[in-house]
Tab-separated table of N, CA and C in Angstrom:
chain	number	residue	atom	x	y	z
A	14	UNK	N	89.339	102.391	159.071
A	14	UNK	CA	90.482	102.617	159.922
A	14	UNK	C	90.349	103.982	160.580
A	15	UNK	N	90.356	104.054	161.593
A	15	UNK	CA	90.120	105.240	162.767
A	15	UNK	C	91.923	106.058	162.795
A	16	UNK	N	92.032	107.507	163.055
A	16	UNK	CA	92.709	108.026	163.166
A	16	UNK	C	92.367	109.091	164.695
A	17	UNK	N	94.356	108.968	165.447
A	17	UNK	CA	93.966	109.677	166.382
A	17	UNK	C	94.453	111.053	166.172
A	18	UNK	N	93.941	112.487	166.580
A	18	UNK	CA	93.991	113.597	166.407
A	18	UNK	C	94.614	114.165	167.813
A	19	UNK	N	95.634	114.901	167.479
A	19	UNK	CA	95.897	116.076	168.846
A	19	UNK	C	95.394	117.237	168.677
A	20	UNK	N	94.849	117.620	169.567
A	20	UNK	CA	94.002	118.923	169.641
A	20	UNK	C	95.051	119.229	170.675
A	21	UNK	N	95.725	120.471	170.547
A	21	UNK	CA	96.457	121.256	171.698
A	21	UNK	C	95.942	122.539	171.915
A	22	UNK	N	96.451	123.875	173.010
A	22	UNK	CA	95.870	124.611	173.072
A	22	UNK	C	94.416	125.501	173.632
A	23	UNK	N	93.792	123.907	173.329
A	23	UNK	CA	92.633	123.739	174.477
A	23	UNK	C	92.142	125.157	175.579
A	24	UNK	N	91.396	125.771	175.489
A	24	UNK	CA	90.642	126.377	176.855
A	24	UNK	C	90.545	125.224	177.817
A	25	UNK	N	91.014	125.974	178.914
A	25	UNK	CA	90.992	125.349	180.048
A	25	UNK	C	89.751	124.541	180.732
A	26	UNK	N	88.709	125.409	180.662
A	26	UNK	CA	87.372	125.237	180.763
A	26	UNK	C	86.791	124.591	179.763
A	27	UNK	N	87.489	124.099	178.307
A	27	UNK	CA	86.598	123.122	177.735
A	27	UNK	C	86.033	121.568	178.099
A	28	UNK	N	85.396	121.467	177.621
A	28	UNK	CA	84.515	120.057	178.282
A	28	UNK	C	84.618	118.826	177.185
A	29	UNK	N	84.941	117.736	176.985
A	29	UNK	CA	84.787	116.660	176.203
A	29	UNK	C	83.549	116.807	175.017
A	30	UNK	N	82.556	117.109	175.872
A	30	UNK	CA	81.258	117.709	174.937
A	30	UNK	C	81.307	118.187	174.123
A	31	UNK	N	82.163	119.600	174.076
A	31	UNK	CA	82.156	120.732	173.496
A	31	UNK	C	83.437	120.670	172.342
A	32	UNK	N	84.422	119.674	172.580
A	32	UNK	CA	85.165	119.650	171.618
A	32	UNK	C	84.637	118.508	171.191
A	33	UNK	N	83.816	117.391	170.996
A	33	UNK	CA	83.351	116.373	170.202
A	33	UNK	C	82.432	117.467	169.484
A	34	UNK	N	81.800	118.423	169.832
A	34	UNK	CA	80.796	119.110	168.868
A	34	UNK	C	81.513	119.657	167.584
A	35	UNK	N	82.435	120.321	168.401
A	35	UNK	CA	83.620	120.787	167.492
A	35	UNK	C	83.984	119.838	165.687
A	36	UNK	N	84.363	119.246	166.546
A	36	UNK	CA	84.492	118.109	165.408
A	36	UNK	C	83.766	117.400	165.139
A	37	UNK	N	82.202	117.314	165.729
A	37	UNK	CA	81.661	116.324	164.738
A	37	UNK	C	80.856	117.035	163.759
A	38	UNK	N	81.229	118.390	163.335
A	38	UNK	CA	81.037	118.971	161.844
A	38	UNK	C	81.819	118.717	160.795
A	39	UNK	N	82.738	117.671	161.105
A	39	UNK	CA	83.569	116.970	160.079
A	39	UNK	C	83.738	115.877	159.936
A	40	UNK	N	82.620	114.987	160.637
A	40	UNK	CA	82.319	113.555	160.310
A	40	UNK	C	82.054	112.857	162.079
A	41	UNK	N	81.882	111.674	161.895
A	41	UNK	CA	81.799	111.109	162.795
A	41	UNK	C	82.936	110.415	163.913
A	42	UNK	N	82.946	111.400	165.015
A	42	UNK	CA	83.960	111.227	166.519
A	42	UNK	C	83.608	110.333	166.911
A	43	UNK	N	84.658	109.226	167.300
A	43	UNK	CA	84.456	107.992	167.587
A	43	UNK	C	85.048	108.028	169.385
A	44	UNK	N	85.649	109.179	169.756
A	44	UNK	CA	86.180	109.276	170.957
A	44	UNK	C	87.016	110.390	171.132
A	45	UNK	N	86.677	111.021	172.610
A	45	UNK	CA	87.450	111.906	172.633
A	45	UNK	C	88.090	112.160	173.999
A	46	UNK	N	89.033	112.584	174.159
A	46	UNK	CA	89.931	112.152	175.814
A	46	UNK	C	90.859	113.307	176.206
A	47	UNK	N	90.074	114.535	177.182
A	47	UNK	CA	90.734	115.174	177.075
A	47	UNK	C	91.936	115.078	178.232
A	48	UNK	N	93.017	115.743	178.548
A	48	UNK	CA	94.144	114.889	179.456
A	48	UNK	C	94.166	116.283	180.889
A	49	UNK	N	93.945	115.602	181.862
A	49	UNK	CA	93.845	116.500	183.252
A	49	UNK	C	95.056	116.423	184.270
A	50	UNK	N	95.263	116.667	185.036
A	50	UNK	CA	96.429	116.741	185.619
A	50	UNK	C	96.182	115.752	187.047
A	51	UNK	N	97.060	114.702	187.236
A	51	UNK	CA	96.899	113.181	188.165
A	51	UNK	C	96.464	113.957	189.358
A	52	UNK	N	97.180	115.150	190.173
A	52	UNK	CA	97.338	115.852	191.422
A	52	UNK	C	95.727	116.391	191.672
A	53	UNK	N	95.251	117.045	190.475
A	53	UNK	CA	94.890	118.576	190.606
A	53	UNK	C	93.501	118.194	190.160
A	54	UNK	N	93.696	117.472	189.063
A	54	UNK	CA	92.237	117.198	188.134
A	54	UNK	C	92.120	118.363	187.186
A	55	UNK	N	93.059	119.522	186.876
A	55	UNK	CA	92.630	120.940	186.710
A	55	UNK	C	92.522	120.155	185.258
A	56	UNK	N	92.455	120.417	183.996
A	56	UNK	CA	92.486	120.306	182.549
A	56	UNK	C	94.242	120.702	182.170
A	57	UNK	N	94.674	120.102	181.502
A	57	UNK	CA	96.231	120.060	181.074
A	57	UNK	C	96.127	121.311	179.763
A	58	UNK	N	94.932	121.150	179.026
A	58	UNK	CA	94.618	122.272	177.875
A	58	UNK	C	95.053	121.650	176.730
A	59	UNK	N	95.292	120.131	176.682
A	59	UNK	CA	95.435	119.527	175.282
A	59	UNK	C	94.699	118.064	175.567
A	60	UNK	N	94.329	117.507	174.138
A	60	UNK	CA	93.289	116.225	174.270
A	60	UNK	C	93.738	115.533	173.285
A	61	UNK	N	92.972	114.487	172.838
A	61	UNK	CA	93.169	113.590	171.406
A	61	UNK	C	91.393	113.472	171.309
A	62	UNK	N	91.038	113.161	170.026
A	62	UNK	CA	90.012	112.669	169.008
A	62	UNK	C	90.402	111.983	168.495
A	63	UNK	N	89.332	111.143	168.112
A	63	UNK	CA	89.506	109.553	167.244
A	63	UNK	C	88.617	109.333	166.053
A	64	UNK	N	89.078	109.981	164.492
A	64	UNK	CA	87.716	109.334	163.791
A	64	UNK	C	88.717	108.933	162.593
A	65	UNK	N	87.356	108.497	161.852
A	65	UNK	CA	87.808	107.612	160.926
A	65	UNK	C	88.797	108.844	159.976
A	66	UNK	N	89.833	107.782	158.746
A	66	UNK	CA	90.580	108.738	158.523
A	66	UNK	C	90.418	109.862	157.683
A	67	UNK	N	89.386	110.148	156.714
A	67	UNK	CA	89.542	110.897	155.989
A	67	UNK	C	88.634	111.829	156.177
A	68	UNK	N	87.718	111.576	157.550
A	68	UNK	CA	86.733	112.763	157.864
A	68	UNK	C	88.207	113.389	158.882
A	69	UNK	N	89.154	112.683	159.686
A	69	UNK	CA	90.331	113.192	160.254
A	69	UNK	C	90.949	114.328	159.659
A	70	UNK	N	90.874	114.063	158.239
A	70	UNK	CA	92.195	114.594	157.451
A	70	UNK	C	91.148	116.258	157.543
A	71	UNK	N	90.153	116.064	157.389
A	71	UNK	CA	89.390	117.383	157.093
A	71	UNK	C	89.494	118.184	157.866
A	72	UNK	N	89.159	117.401	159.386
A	72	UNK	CA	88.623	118.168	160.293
A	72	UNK	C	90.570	118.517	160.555
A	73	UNK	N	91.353	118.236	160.432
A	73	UNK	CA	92.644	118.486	161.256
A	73	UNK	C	93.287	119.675	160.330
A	74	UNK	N	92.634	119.637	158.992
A	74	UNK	CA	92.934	121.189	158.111
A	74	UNK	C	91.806	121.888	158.381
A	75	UNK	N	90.681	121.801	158.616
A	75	UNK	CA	89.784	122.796	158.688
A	75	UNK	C	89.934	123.762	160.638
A	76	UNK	N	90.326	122.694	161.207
A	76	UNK	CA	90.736	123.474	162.627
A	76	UNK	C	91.857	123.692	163.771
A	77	UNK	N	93.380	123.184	162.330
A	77	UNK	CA	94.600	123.538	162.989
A	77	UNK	C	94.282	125.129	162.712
A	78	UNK	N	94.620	126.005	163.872
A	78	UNK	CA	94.755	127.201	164.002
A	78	UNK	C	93.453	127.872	163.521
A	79	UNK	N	92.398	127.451	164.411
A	79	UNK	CA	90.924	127.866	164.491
A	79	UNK	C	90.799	128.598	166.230
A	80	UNK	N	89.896	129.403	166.287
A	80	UNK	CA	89.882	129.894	167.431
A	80	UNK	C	88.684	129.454	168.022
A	81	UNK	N	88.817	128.757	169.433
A	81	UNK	CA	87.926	128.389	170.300
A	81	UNK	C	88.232	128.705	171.387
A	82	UNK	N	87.103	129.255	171.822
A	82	UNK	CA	87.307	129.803	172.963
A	82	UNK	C	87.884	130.597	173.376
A	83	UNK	N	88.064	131.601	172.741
A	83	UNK	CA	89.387	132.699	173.041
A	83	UNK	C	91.093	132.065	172.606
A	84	UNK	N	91.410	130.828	172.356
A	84	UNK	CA	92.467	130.390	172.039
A	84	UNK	C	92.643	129.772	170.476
A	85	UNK	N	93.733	129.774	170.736
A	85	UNK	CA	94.028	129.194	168.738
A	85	UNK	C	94.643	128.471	169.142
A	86	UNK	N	93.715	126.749	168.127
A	86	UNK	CA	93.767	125.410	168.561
A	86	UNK	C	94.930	124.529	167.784
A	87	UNK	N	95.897	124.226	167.866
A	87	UNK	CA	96.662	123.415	167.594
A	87	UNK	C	96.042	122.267	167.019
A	88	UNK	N	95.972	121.782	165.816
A	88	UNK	CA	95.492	120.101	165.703
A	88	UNK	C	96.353	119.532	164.456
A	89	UNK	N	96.840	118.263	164.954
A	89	UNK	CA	97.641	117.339	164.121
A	89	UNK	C	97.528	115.979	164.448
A	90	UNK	N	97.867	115.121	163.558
A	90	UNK	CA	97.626	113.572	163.731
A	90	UNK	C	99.059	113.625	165.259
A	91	UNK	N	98.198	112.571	165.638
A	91	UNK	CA	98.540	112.667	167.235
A	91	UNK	C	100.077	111.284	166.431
A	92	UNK	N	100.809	111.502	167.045
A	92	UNK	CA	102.283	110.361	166.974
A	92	UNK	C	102.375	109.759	168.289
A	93	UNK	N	102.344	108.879	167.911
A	93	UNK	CA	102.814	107.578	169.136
A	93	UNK	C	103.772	108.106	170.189
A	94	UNK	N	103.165	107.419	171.245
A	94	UNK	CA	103.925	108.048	172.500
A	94	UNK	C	105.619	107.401	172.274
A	95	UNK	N	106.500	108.183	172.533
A	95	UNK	CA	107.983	107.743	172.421
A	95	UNK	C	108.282	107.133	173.896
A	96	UNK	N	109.430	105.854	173.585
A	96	UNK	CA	108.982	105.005	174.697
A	96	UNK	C	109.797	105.944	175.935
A	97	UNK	N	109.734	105.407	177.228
A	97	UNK	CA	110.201	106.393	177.988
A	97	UNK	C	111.327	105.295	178.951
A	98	UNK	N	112.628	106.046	179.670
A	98	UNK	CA	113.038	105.246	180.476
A	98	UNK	C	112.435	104.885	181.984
A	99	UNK	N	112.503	103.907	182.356
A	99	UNK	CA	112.073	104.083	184.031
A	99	UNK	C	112.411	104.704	184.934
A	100	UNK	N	111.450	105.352	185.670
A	100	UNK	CA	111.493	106.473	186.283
A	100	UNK	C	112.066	106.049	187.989
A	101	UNK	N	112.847	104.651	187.807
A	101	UNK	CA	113.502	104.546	189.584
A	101	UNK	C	115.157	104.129	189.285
């Protein structure tokens, strides 16, 4: 069973690459998606990871409040999007 991870905090300039490296010193990343802005394309500075759960559990204590990149990284099991009303 796969678990999804929020990575917040993010450098702006990080790359999908560079945070799968990140974490795949704590098992095997099954996916990683970082979130950009619809307009701009710029990087939003937060993502999700996807691994299985108990290399999850490691990597989400070993690098909530780790410094990358000049920033200190936010990471927690990502919670389901809350539903939203329609926007017309």
């Amino acid at each position: 069973m796969s678990k999804s991870i929020y990575v917040g905090n993010l450098p702006w300039a990080a790359t999908e690459e560079q945070v799968q490296d990140l974490f795949a010193e704590y098992g095997n990343v099954l996916s990683v998606k970082l979130v950009s802005d619809r307009e701009t394309g710029r990087a939003r500075g937060f993502g999700f990871v996807e691994m299985e759960d108990g290399e999850a559990q490691a990597a989400i204590e070993a690098l909530d409040n780790y410094s990358f990149g000049g920033r200190t990284l936010r990471v927690n099991e990502a919670k389901p999007r809350a539903p939203r009303p329609p926007r017309y």
